[in-house]
Coordinates of C-alpha atoms and ligand atoms in Angstrom, one line a residue:
X1 CA -9.2 -38.5 5.4
X2 CA -5.4 -37.1 3.8
X3 CA -3.7 -35.1 6.4
X4 CA -2.2 -32.2 5.1
X5 CA 1.2 -31.5 6.2
X6 CA -0.2 -27.9 7.4
X7 CA -2.7 -26.4 8.8
X8 CA -2.4 -23.7 7.1
X9 CA 0.6 -21.7 4.8
X10 CA 0.7 -18.1 4.4
X11 CA 2.4 -16.4 1.4
X12 CA 4.3 -13.0 2.6
X13 CA 6.5 -12.1 5.0
X14 CA 5.3 -8.0 5.7
X15 CA 3.3 -6.7 8.3
X16 CA -0.2 -8.6 7.1
X17 CA 1.9 -12.0 7.1
X18 CA 4.4 -12.0 9.8
X19 CA 1.1 -11.1 12.0
X20 CA -0.5 -14.1 10.7
X21 CA 2.2 -16.7 11.3
X22 CA 2.7 -15.6 14.6
X23 CA -0.7 -15.8 16.0
X24 CA -1.3 -19.1 13.8
X25 CA 1.6 -20.7 16.1
X26 CA 0.3 -19.0 19.0
X27 CA -2.7 -20.9 18.7
X28 CA -1.2 -24.5 18.4
X29 CA -1.5 -24.5 14.4
X30 CA 1.2 -25.8 11.9
X31 CA 2.0 -22.8 10.3
X32 CA 4.5 -22.6 6.9
X33 CA 5.3 -19.3 5.9
X34 CA 6.3 -19.0 2.6
X35 CA 8.6 -15.6 1.2
X36 CA 9.9 -14.6 -1.9
X37 CA 12.6 -12.2 -0.5
X38 CA 15.3 -13.4 1.6
X39 CA 13.6 -11.7 4.4
X40 CA 10.5 -10.7 6.3
X41 CA 9.9 -6.7 5.7
X42 CA 7.2 -7.0 2.5
X43 CA 6.5 -3.4 1.0
X44 CA 9.8 -2.6 3.1
X45 CA 12.3 -4.8 2.1
X46 CA 11.5 -4.6 -1.8
X47 CA 11.2 -0.7 -1.4
X48 CA 14.9 0.3 -0.3
X49 CA 15.3 3.4 -3.2
X50 CA 16.9 7.0 -1.6
X51 CA 14.1 8.8 0.9
X52 CA 11.8 5.6 0.7
X53 CA 9.7 6.3 4.1
X54 CA 5.8 5.4 5.5
X55 CA 3.5 8.4 5.3
X56 CA 1.7 7.1 8.2
X57 CA 3.1 8.4 11.5
X58 CA 5.4 5.6 12.8
X59 CA 3.8 6.1 16.2
X60 CA 0.8 4.8 14.0
X61 CA 2.3 2.4 11.6
X62 CA 3.3 -0.3 13.8
X63 CA 1.6 -3.2 15.7
X64 CA -0.7 -2.4 19.0
X65 CA -1.3 -6.6 19.6
X66 CA 1.4 -6.7 22.1
X67 CA 2.0 -3.7 24.4
X68 CA 5.1 -4.7 25.3
X69 CA 6.4 -4.4 21.7
X70 CA 4.9 -0.9 21.3
X71 CA 6.9 0.3 24.0
X72 CA 10.0 -1.0 23.5
X73 CA 10.4 0.2 20.2
X74 CA 11.9 3.7 19.8
X75 CA 11.0 5.3 16.5
X76 CA 13.5 8.2 16.3
X77 CA 11.5 10.3 13.5
X78 CA 8.0 10.9 12.9
X79 CA 7.6 9.3 9.6
X80 CA 9.9 6.2 10.0
X81 CA 12.8 5.4 7.0
X82 CA 12.4 2.1 5.0
X83 CA 15.0 1.0 6.9
X84 CA 14.2 1.5 10.1
X85 CA 11.2 -0.3 9.2
X86 CA 12.8 -3.0 8.3
X87 CA 14.8 -3.1 11.9
X88 CA 11.5 -2.8 13.0
X89 CA 9.7 -5.9 11.4
X90 CA 13.4 -8.4 11.9
X91 CA 12.8 -7.6 15.5
X92 CA 9.5 -8.2 15.8
X93 CA 10.2 -11.4 13.7
X94 CA 12.7 -12.2 16.2
X95 CA 11.4 -11.3 19.2
X96 CA 8.3 -13.9 18.4
X97 CA 11.0 -16.3 16.6
X98 CA 8.8 -16.1 13.7
X99 CA 11.6 -16.9 10.9
X100 CA 11.7 -20.5 11.9
X101 CA 8.6 -21.0 10.1
X102 CA 9.4 -19.8 7.4
X103 CA 11.3 -20.5 4.0
X104 CA 12.3 -17.6 1.8
X105 CA 13.5 -16.9 -1.6
X106 CA 10.6 -19.4 -2.2
X107 CA 8.3 -17.6 -4.7
X108 CA 5.0 -19.6 -5.0
X109 CA 4.3 -20.3 -9.0
X110 CA 0.9 -22.4 -8.5
X111 CA -2.0 -23.5 -5.9
X112 CA -4.6 -25.9 -6.3
X113 CA -7.1 -26.7 -4.4
X114 CA -8.3 -30.2 -4.1
X115 CA -11.4 -31.1 -3.6
X116 CA -11.8 -34.3 -2.1
X117 CA -9.6 -33.8 1.0
X118 CA -10.1 -29.7 1.0
X119 CA -6.3 -29.6 0.6
X120 CA -4.8 -26.6 -1.1
X121 CA -1.4 -28.2 -2.9
X122 CA 0.9 -24.9 -3.1
X123 CA 4.2 -25.2 -5.2
X124 CA 6.8 -22.2 -5.5
X125 CA 9.5 -21.7 -8.4
X126 CA 11.8 -23.5 -7.1
X127 CA 10.4 -26.8 -6.8
X128 CA 9.3 -27.0 -3.4
X129 CA 5.7 -28.6 -2.5
X130 CA 3.6 -28.4 0.2
X131 CA 0.0 -28.8 1.2
X132 CA -2.4 -27.5 3.9
X133 CA -5.9 -26.9 5.4
X134 CA -5.5 -23.0 4.2
X135 CA -3.8 -20.8 2.3
X136 CA -3.9 -17.6 3.2
X137 CA -2.1 -15.3 0.6
X138 CA -0.8 -11.7 2.7
X139 CA 0.6 -11.2 -0.6
X140 CA 0.8 -7.1 -0.5
X141 CA -1.5 -4.5 -2.0
X142 CA 1.4 -2.9 -4.2
X143 CA 4.2 -5.6 -4.7
X144 CA 3.9 -7.1 -8.3
X145 CA 5.9 -3.7 -9.5
X146 CA 5.3 -2.7 -13.6
X147 CA 8.1 -1.4 -15.6
X148 CA 6.6 1.1 -19.2
X149 CA 6.9 -1.2 -22.4
X150 CA 8.9 1.8 -23.6
X151 CA 10.4 1.7 -27.5
X152 CA 13.8 0.1 -26.7
X153 CA 13.0 0.4 -23.4
X154 CA 16.2 -2.6 -22.6
X155 CA 19.0 -1.3 -25.3
X156 CA 19.9 1.3 -22.9
X157 CA 24.0 0.2 -21.4
X158 CA 23.6 2.4 -18.8
X159 CA 22.2 1.8 -15.4
X160 CA 18.8 0.5 -14.7
X161 CA 17.2 0.9 -11.8
X162 CA 13.7 0.5 -10.5
X163 CA 13.0 1.7 -7.0
X164 CA 10.3 -1.3 -6.0
X165 CA 13.5 -3.9 -6.7
X166 CA 16.3 -1.6 -5.7
X167 CA 19.3 -3.1 -4.7
X168 CA 20.7 -3.3 -1.3
X169 CA 23.7 -0.9 -0.3
X170 CA 24.2 2.2 -2.0
X171 CA 23.9 3.9 -5.3
X172 CA 26.6 6.8 -5.5
X173 CA 24.6 9.2 -7.8
X174 CA 27.9 11.6 -7.6
X175 CA 28.3 13.2 -11.1
X176 CA 26.1 10.9 -13.0
X177 CA 23.5 12.2 -15.3
X178 CA 20.3 10.5 -13.9
X179 CA 16.8 10.5 -14.8
X180 CA 14.2 9.5 -13.5
X181 CA 10.2 7.9 -14.9
X182 CA 7.1 8.1 -12.7
X183 CA 6.3 10.7 -10.4
X184 CA 4.1 8.5 -7.6
X185 CA 4.8 8.8 -4.1
X186 CA 8.1 6.7 -4.8
X187 CA 9.8 8.7 -7.5
X188 CA 8.4 12.6 -5.4
X189 CA 11.0 10.6 -2.3
X190 CA 13.3 9.8 -4.4
X191 CA 13.8 12.4 -6.9
X192 CA 15.5 16.1 -4.0
X193 CA 18.0 12.6 -2.4
X194 CA 19.1 11.9 -6.0
X195 CA 19.3 15.1 -7.3
X196 CA 21.4 16.0 -4.3
X197 CA 24.2 14.4 -5.8
X198 CA 23.9 13.9 -9.5
X199 CA 25.0 16.3 -11.7
X200 CA 21.7 16.4 -13.2
X201 CA 18.6 15.0 -12.7
X202 CA 15.7 15.5 -15.9
X203 CA 12.2 14.3 -15.1
X204 CA 10.5 12.2 -17.6
X205 CA 6.1 13.6 -15.7
X206 CA 2.9 12.0 -17.4
X207 CA 1.0 13.6 -14.7
X208 CA 1.7 15.7 -12.1
X209 CA 0.5 15.0 -8.4
X210 CA -0.6 17.0 -5.5
X211 CA 2.6 16.2 -3.1
X212 CA 1.4 17.9 0.4
X213 CA 5.5 18.6 2.9
X214 CA 5.5 15.9 5.5
X215 CA 6.7 18.2 8.0
X216 CA 9.4 15.2 8.8
X217 CA 11.4 16.0 12.0
X218 CA 13.2 14.1 14.7
X219 CA 11.0 12.8 17.2
X220 CA 12.6 14.2 21.0
X221 CA 12.3 12.6 24.0
X222 CA 9.6 15.0 25.4
X223 CA 7.4 14.0 22.4
X224 CA 8.2 10.7 22.5
X225 CA 6.9 10.3 25.8
X226 CA 3.8 12.3 24.7
X227 CA 2.7 10.1 22.4
X228 CA 3.7 7.4 24.7
X229 CA 1.1 8.3 27.9
X230 CA -1.5 9.1 24.7
X231 CA -1.0 5.2 23.6
X232 CA -4.1 4.1 24.8
X233 CA -6.3 6.9 23.4
X234 CA -4.1 6.9 20.1
X235 CA -5.1 3.4 19.9
X236 CA -8.6 3.5 20.5
X237 CA -9.1 6.2 18.3
X238 CA -6.9 4.6 15.4
X239 CA -8.8 1.3 15.7
X240 CA -12.4 3.3 15.8
X241 CA -11.4 6.0 13.2
X242 CA -12.3 5.8 9.2
X243 CA -8.3 5.3 8.1
X244 CA -6.9 3.3 11.3
X245 CA -5.0 6.5 12.1
X246 CA -5.9 9.4 15.1
X247 CA -6.9 11.7 12.3
X248 CA -10.1 13.1 12.3
X249 CA -11.9 15.8 10.0
X250 CA -12.2 19.2 11.2
X251 CA -15.6 18.9 13.7
X252 CA -17.4 22.1 12.2
X253 CA -18.6 20.5 8.8
X254 CA -17.5 23.5 5.4
X255 CA -20.8 24.8 4.7
X256 CA -20.9 25.8 8.4
X257 CA -17.3 27.4 8.8
X258 CA -16.9 30.8 7.7
X259 CA -14.0 32.0 4.8
X260 CA -11.0 32.4 8.1
X261 CA -12.1 29.1 9.7
X262 CA -11.9 27.6 6.2
X263 CA -8.3 29.1 5.9
X264 CA -6.9 28.3 8.6
X265 CA -8.2 24.5 9.1
X266 CA -6.5 24.3 5.6
X267 CA -3.4 25.9 6.9
X268 CA -3.4 23.5 10.2
X269 CA -4.3 20.4 7.9
X270 CA -1.4 21.9 5.8
X271 CA 1.7 21.7 8.5
X272 CA 0.0 18.4 9.8
X273 CA 1.5 17.1 6.3
X274 CA 1.4 14.7 3.3
X275 CA -1.3 12.5 3.2
X276 CA -3.5 13.9 6.3
X277 CA -4.1 17.6 4.2
X278 CA -7.2 15.7 2.8
X279 CA -8.5 15.2 5.9
X280 CA -9.3 19.1 6.9
X281 CA -13.0 19.2 6.2
X282 CA -15.2 16.2 5.8
X283 CA -16.9 15.5 2.7
X284 CA -12.7 16.8 1.0
X285 CA -12.8 13.7 -1.6
X286 CA -16.5 14.0 -1.1
X287 CA -17.8 16.9 -2.5
X288 CA -16.5 19.2 -5.7
X289 CA -16.7 22.7 -3.4
X290 CA -14.9 21.4 -0.9
X291 CA -12.4 19.9 -3.4
X292 CA -12.2 22.9 -5.5
X293 CA -11.2 25.1 -2.0
X294 CA -8.3 22.5 -1.4
X295 CA -7.0 22.5 -4.7
X296 CA -7.3 26.3 -4.8
X297 CA -5.0 26.2 -1.6
X298 CA -2.7 23.6 -3.1
X299 CA -2.0 25.9 -5.8
X300 CA -0.7 28.8 -3.7
X301 CA 1.3 26.5 -1.7
X302 CA 3.0 25.5 -4.8
X303 CA 3.1 29.2 -5.7
X304 CA 5.1 29.8 -3.2
X305 CA 7.6 26.5 -3.6
X306 CA 8.9 26.7 -7.2
X307 CA 9.8 29.9 -9.2
X308 CA 9.4 29.0 -12.7
X309 CA 5.9 29.8 -13.6
X310 CA 5.9 27.1 -17.0
X311 CA 7.5 24.4 -14.2
X312 CA 4.8 25.2 -11.9
X313 CA 2.4 25.1 -14.1
X314 CA 3.3 21.6 -16.0
X315 CA 4.4 20.2 -11.6
X316 CA -0.1 21.5 -11.0
X317 CA -3.0 19.2 -11.1
X318 CA -5.1 18.3 -13.7
X319 CA -6.2 15.3 -14.2
X320 CA -7.4 14.5 -10.6
X321 CA -9.5 16.0 -7.4
X322 CA -7.4 16.4 -4.5
X323 CA -6.8 13.2 -2.3
X324 CA -8.4 10.8 -5.1
X325 CA -4.5 9.9 -5.9
X326 CA -2.8 9.0 -2.7
X327 CA -1.5 12.6 -1.9
X328 CA 2.3 12.4 -1.8
X329 CA 4.4 13.2 1.5
X330 CA 7.7 15.1 0.3
X331 CA 10.6 16.6 1.8
X332 CA 11.8 19.1 -0.5
X333 CA 10.0 18.0 -3.8
X334 CA 9.3 21.0 -5.6
X335 CA 12.3 22.5 -4.5
X336 CA 14.0 20.2 -6.5
X337 CA 12.9 21.6 -9.8
X338 CA 14.4 25.1 -8.7
X339 CA 17.8 24.2 -9.0
X340 CA 19.5 24.4 -12.1
X341 CA 20.5 21.3 -13.2
X342 CA 16.7 19.3 -12.2
X343 CA 14.8 19.5 -15.7
X344 CA 10.7 18.9 -15.7
X345 CA 9.4 17.1 -19.2
X346 CA 6.5 16.8 -19.6
X347 CA 5.7 13.9 -20.9
X348 CA 1.7 15.0 -22.0
X349 CA 3.1 17.9 -23.9
X350 CA 6.6 15.9 -24.8
X351 CA 6.1 12.2 -25.3
X352 CA 8.6 9.3 -25.1
X353 CA 9.3 8.9 -28.3
X354 CA 12.5 5.6 -27.0
X355 CA 14.7 4.6 -25.1
X356 CA 18.3 5.0 -26.7
X357 CA 21.4 2.9 -25.6
X358 CA 23.1 6.4 -24.4
X359 CA 19.6 7.9 -23.1
X360 CA 15.7 8.6 -24.0
X361 CA 14.3 10.3 -27.1
X362 CA 11.3 12.5 -26.5
X363 CA 9.5 14.4 -29.4
X364 CA 11.5 17.1 -28.9
X365 CA 14.8 15.4 -29.0
X366 CA 17.1 13.5 -27.1
X367 CA 19.1 13.1 -24.0
X368 CA 21.6 11.4 -22.6
X369 CA 21.8 10.0 -19.2
X370 CA 24.0 7.4 -17.1
X371 CA 20.9 5.6 -15.3
X372 CA 17.3 5.6 -16.2
X373 CA 14.9 5.2 -12.5
X374 CA 12.2 3.7 -12.9
X375 CA 9.7 4.7 -10.6
X376 CA 6.2 3.6 -12.5
X377 CA 4.3 1.5 -9.9
X378 CA 2.4 -1.8 -9.5
X379 CA 0.1 -3.7 -10.5
X380 CA -2.0 -2.9 -7.5
X381 CA -4.5 -4.7 -4.9
X382 CA -4.8 -7.4 -7.8
X383 CA -1.6 -8.2 -9.7
X384 CA 0.1 -10.4 -6.4
X385 CA -2.8 -12.3 -6.8
X386 CA -2.8 -13.0 -10.4
X387 CA 0.6 -13.6 -11.3
X388 CA 0.4 -16.9 -9.6
X389 CA -1.2 -20.1 -10.9
X390 CA -4.0 -20.6 -8.6
X391 CA -6.9 -23.0 -9.1
X392 CA -9.7 -23.7 -7.1
X393 CA -12.8 -26.0 -7.8
X394 CA -13.7 -27.1 -10.5
X395 CA -10.1 -26.0 -11.4
X396 CA -11.2 -22.1 -11.8
X397 CA -8.6 -19.8 -12.3
X398 CA -8.0 -16.4 -10.3
X399 CA -6.3 -15.1 -13.6
X400 CA -8.8 -16.1 -15.3
X401 CA -11.5 -14.3 -13.4
X402 CA -9.6 -11.3 -12.2
X403 CA -9.4 -10.7 -16.1
X404 CA -13.0 -9.2 -14.7
X405 CA -13.6 -7.1 -12.0
X406 CA -12.4 -8.5 -9.0
X407 CA -15.4 -10.5 -6.8
X408 CA -14.2 -11.0 -3.2
X409 CA -16.2 -11.1 -0.1
X410 CA -15.1 -8.6 2.5
X411 CA -12.1 -8.8 0.3
X412 CA -10.9 -11.9 2.5
X413 CA -12.9 -15.2 0.6
X414 CA -13.4 -15.8 -3.2
X415 CA -16.0 -18.2 -4.5
X416 CA -15.1 -21.1 -6.4
X417 CA -11.7 -20.8 -3.9
X418 CA -13.1 -22.4 -0.6
X419 CA -10.1 -21.9 2.0
X420 CA -8.9 -19.4 0.5
X421 CA -8.2 -16.5 2.8
X422 CA -6.6 -13.0 1.1
X423 CA -5.4 -10.3 3.6
X424 CA -5.8 -6.4 2.2
X425 CA -7.2 -8.1 -1.0
X426 CA -9.5 -5.7 -3.1
X427 CA -12.9 -5.3 -0.7
X428 CA -11.3 -4.6 2.2
X429 CA -10.0 -1.1 2.8
X430 CA -6.1 -1.8 3.3
X431 CA -4.6 1.2 1.3
X432 CA -7.2 3.7 2.3
X433 CA -6.5 3.2 5.7
X434 CA -3.3 2.4 8.6
X435 CA -1.6 -1.0 7.1
X436 CA -0.5 -1.8 9.6
X437 CA -3.9 -1.8 11.9
X438 CA -5.4 -3.6 8.8
X439 CA -2.8 -6.4 8.8
X440 CA -3.2 -7.1 12.2
X441 CA -7.4 -7.6 11.7
X442 CA -7.5 -9.0 8.6
X443 CA -5.1 -11.8 10.1
X444 CA -6.8 -12.0 13.2
X445 CA -10.3 -12.5 11.2
X446 CA -8.9 -15.1 9.0
X447 CA -7.4 -17.3 12.5
X448 CA -10.4 -16.2 14.1
X449 CA -12.8 -18.2 10.3
X450 CA -9.4 -20.8 11.3
X451 CA -10.8 -21.4 14.4
X452 CA -14.2 -21.3 13.9
X453 CA -13.9 -24.5 11.1
X454 CA -11.7 -25.9 13.7
X455 CA -13.9 -26.2 16.2
X456 CA -17.0 -27.2 14.3
X457 CA -14.6 -29.8 12.5
X458 CA -15.6 -28.6 9.2
X459 CA -13.2 -28.3 6.8
X460 CA -13.7 -25.8 4.2
X461 CA -15.5 -22.3 3.9
X462 CA -16.3 -20.0 0.8
X463 CA -17.6 -17.3 0.2
X464 CA -21.2 -17.5 -1.7
X465 CA -20.8 -16.1 -4.9
X466 CA -24.5 -13.9 -4.6
X467 CA -22.8 -12.3 -0.9
X468 CA -19.0 -12.2 -3.1
X469 CA -21.4 -9.6 -5.8
X470 CA -23.5 -7.8 -3.1
X471 CA -20.3 -6.7 -1.2
X472 CA -18.5 -6.4 -4.7
X473 CA -21.3 -4.0 -5.6
X474 CA -21.4 -2.4 -2.2
X475 CA -18.0 -1.5 -2.2
X476 CA -18.2 0.1 -6.2
X477 CA -21.4 2.2 -4.8
X478 CA -19.8 3.7 -2.1
X479 CA -16.9 4.8 -4.6
X480 CA -19.5 6.3 -7.3
X481 CA -20.9 8.7 -4.6
X482 CA -17.5 10.0 -4.0
X483 CA -14.9 12.0 -6.6
X484 CA -11.9 8.8 -6.3
X485 CA -14.0 7.1 -9.2
X486 CA -12.7 10.2 -11.6
X487 CA -9.0 10.1 -11.0
X488 CA -6.8 7.5 -13.4
X489 CA -5.3 6.1 -10.8
X490 CA -4.4 2.2 -9.6
X491 CA -7.6 2.4 -6.9
X492 CA -9.1 2.1 -9.9
X493 CA -6.5 0.2 -12.2
X494 CA -6.6 2.7 -14.4
X495 CA -2.6 2.6 -14.9
X496 CA -2.3 -0.9 -16.4
X497 CA -3.5 -0.8 -19.3
X498 CA -6.9 -3.6 -20.7
X499 CA -6.9 -4.3 -16.3
X500 CA -11.0 -4.1 -15.8
X501 CA -11.9 -0.6 -14.0
X502 CA -13.4 0.4 -10.4
X503 CA -12.4 1.0 -7.3
X504 CA -10.4 -1.6 -6.1
X505 CA -10.2 -1.2 -1.7
X506 CA -12.8 -0.6 0.3
X507 CA -14.0 2.9 0.6
X508 CA -16.7 2.8 3.2
X509 CA -13.6 3.1 6.0
X510 CA -11.6 0.9 8.6
X511 CA -14.5 1.0 11.5
X512 CA -17.4 0.5 9.0
X513 CA -15.7 -2.6 7.8
X514 CA -14.9 -3.9 11.0
X515 CA -18.4 -4.0 12.1
X516 CA -19.5 -5.1 9.2
X517 CA -16.7 -8.3 8.9
X518 CA -17.6 -9.0 12.5
X519 CA -21.0 -8.9 11.9
X520 CA -20.5 -11.8 9.5
X521 CA -19.3 -13.9 12.3
X522 CA -21.3 -13.5 15.2
X523 CA -23.7 -14.5 12.2
X524 CA -22.6 -17.9 11.4
X525 CA -20.4 -16.6 8.6
X526 CA -23.1 -15.6 7.5
X527 CA -22.8 -15.8 3.4
X528 CA -20.2 -18.4 3.3
X529 CA -20.5 -22.3 2.8
X530 CA -19.3 -23.9 5.5
X531 CA -18.5 -28.1 4.8
X532 CA -16.3 -30.8 5.7
X533 CA -14.7 -33.2 3.5
Ligands
LIG601 P1 2.5 5.4 -8.4 O1 2.1 5.7 -7.6 O2 1.8 4.6 -9.1 O3 2.9 6.1 -9.6 C1 3.7 5.7 -10.7 C2 3.8 7.0 -11.3 O4 4.7 6.2 -12.5 C3 3.7 7.6 -11.8 O5 3.8 8.9 -11.7 C4 2.7 7.4 -13.3 O6 2.3 8.0 -14.1 C5 4.3 6.5 -14.0 N1 4.3 5.7 -15.0 C6 3.5 5.5 -15.4 N2 3.7 4.3 -16.3 C7 4.1 5.6 -17.1 C8 5.0 5.4 -18.3 N3 4.7 4.9 -18.8 N4 5.8 6.8 -19.0 C9 6.2 7.9 -17.6 N5 5.8 7.8 -16.8 C10 4.7 5.8 -16.2 O7 4.0 4.6 -7.6 P2 4.6 5.2 -6.7 O8 6.1 3.5 -6.2 O9 5.4 5.8 -6.7 O10 3.6 4.9 -5.3 C11 2.8 3.4 -5.1 C12 2.3 3.7 -4.2 O11 3.6 3.6 -2.7 C13 1.2 4.9 -3.4 O12 0.3 5.5 -3.8 C14 2.1 5.0 -2.1 O13 0.5 4.2 -1.5 C15 3.5 4.4 -1.3 P3 0.6 8.3 -14.0 O14 0.1 9.0 -12.9 O15 0.0 6.7 -14.6 O16 0.3 9.0 -15.3

């Protein structure tokens, strides 16, 4: 039997990849990590734009697998900045000596399954090749950036920046005329900080998003100690919750709450900050009436934050229900539009015609800029995998198959692609949950399957077609019962022209997902075909 060079290759050194590499080594597996970046960090390595910050609280957005680790790392703010999360992931890599397993600056170009030997042959863009029994894709959900196809885009002679591939080091915007295209979380976080020093900021907005203040604060010793005392309980709630965090909705259903109680609950959820606003009442993203109440509350808040009625109207979302696109978590975003040097261009009324050498022309005319910042998002959930030429059994290609909606079993396994384990793939809670914990769960689940196969002297595990179809349909049915499907979001592939539409993450909740996935394992991997070379 041909022996592989490695038991497993892990692609990616973000939260999921690092977890898996560290734990594979602990089990005595021969593991190789491949990472396109020059360092660990994943999302937090690439997205270095000003203001980049996690929208899950720092105490929750960190690994739970090692008690000493979670107690020794002292977060400085309620919501951690990108540099702090990157320092944290570097600390984790040092502490568990994880870097020695990785080859950095290695972007995987292709992977081919060899049916005879039950091995994956992996090749990187630099020409490095290796073989492994298992191929674990920890390639991230938002890691394949997109640039809009605007006529003349490359003719601009000023500086061009992209939030998702930001150069290392500070960019000085002082006295410069800056254009920002895109008002998702990245644009919303970057715009106020750019506006602090730029002489002019023009924000080109295609769709308005809901944004709720972060109410970020420095974690003083008192709050930190309180969090530490409560940590075990807090983690328990997170692992048993729907979104991997300790927060839950108000216990009284909306229908049974008085007007005063409703107002109080919305206010309290608002001041919790950011994405947590969508948790105000159970069913807020399912029931039109509750959602409308949340929308009304939001619009009142917006009126307090934006002075100009036309700008306010332009900043009011019109194409989706509250929470059905990820709510942005901001610091002074809307207030930035009260500044005299900040202009909002509503592209629905005044579309971009072209980018020129000196600026951006919309139907109303040319605005000159020194810098253009693209904050235009990602080919989410599938883009990182379809970017690689992955060939499974009988030459089946993920790139080809995922021209249609991706069929996965538990989001982790794909029919036709034995021993390929996707972490946080389409069909997992991933982006709807706290990615630090979902990454642990996914890494542990992959390793559990690998352990099972080793113990049984099996060399291959492949999802059955019918199991994948049933899982995928189950996910789509759950999403259909909510308001999410109507929103033109990256959750549904709507931000990419020609991408198959359908709700990509698993919306049934983190705990429910874990229970289902564990039941599959406990029943001897029902829905998988396990075999020996
Ligand atoms: P998002 O949330 O996908 O935002 C991308 C933004 O770019 C969004 O406002 C888009 O408008 C806009 N966009 C995309 N293409 C264009 C063109 N051609 N013209 C104008 N505007 C465009 O990405 P982010 O990086 O901000 O955030 C990603 C996630 O990271 C976020 O959800 C959090 O989970 C963390 P659209 O709404 O499509 O009309």
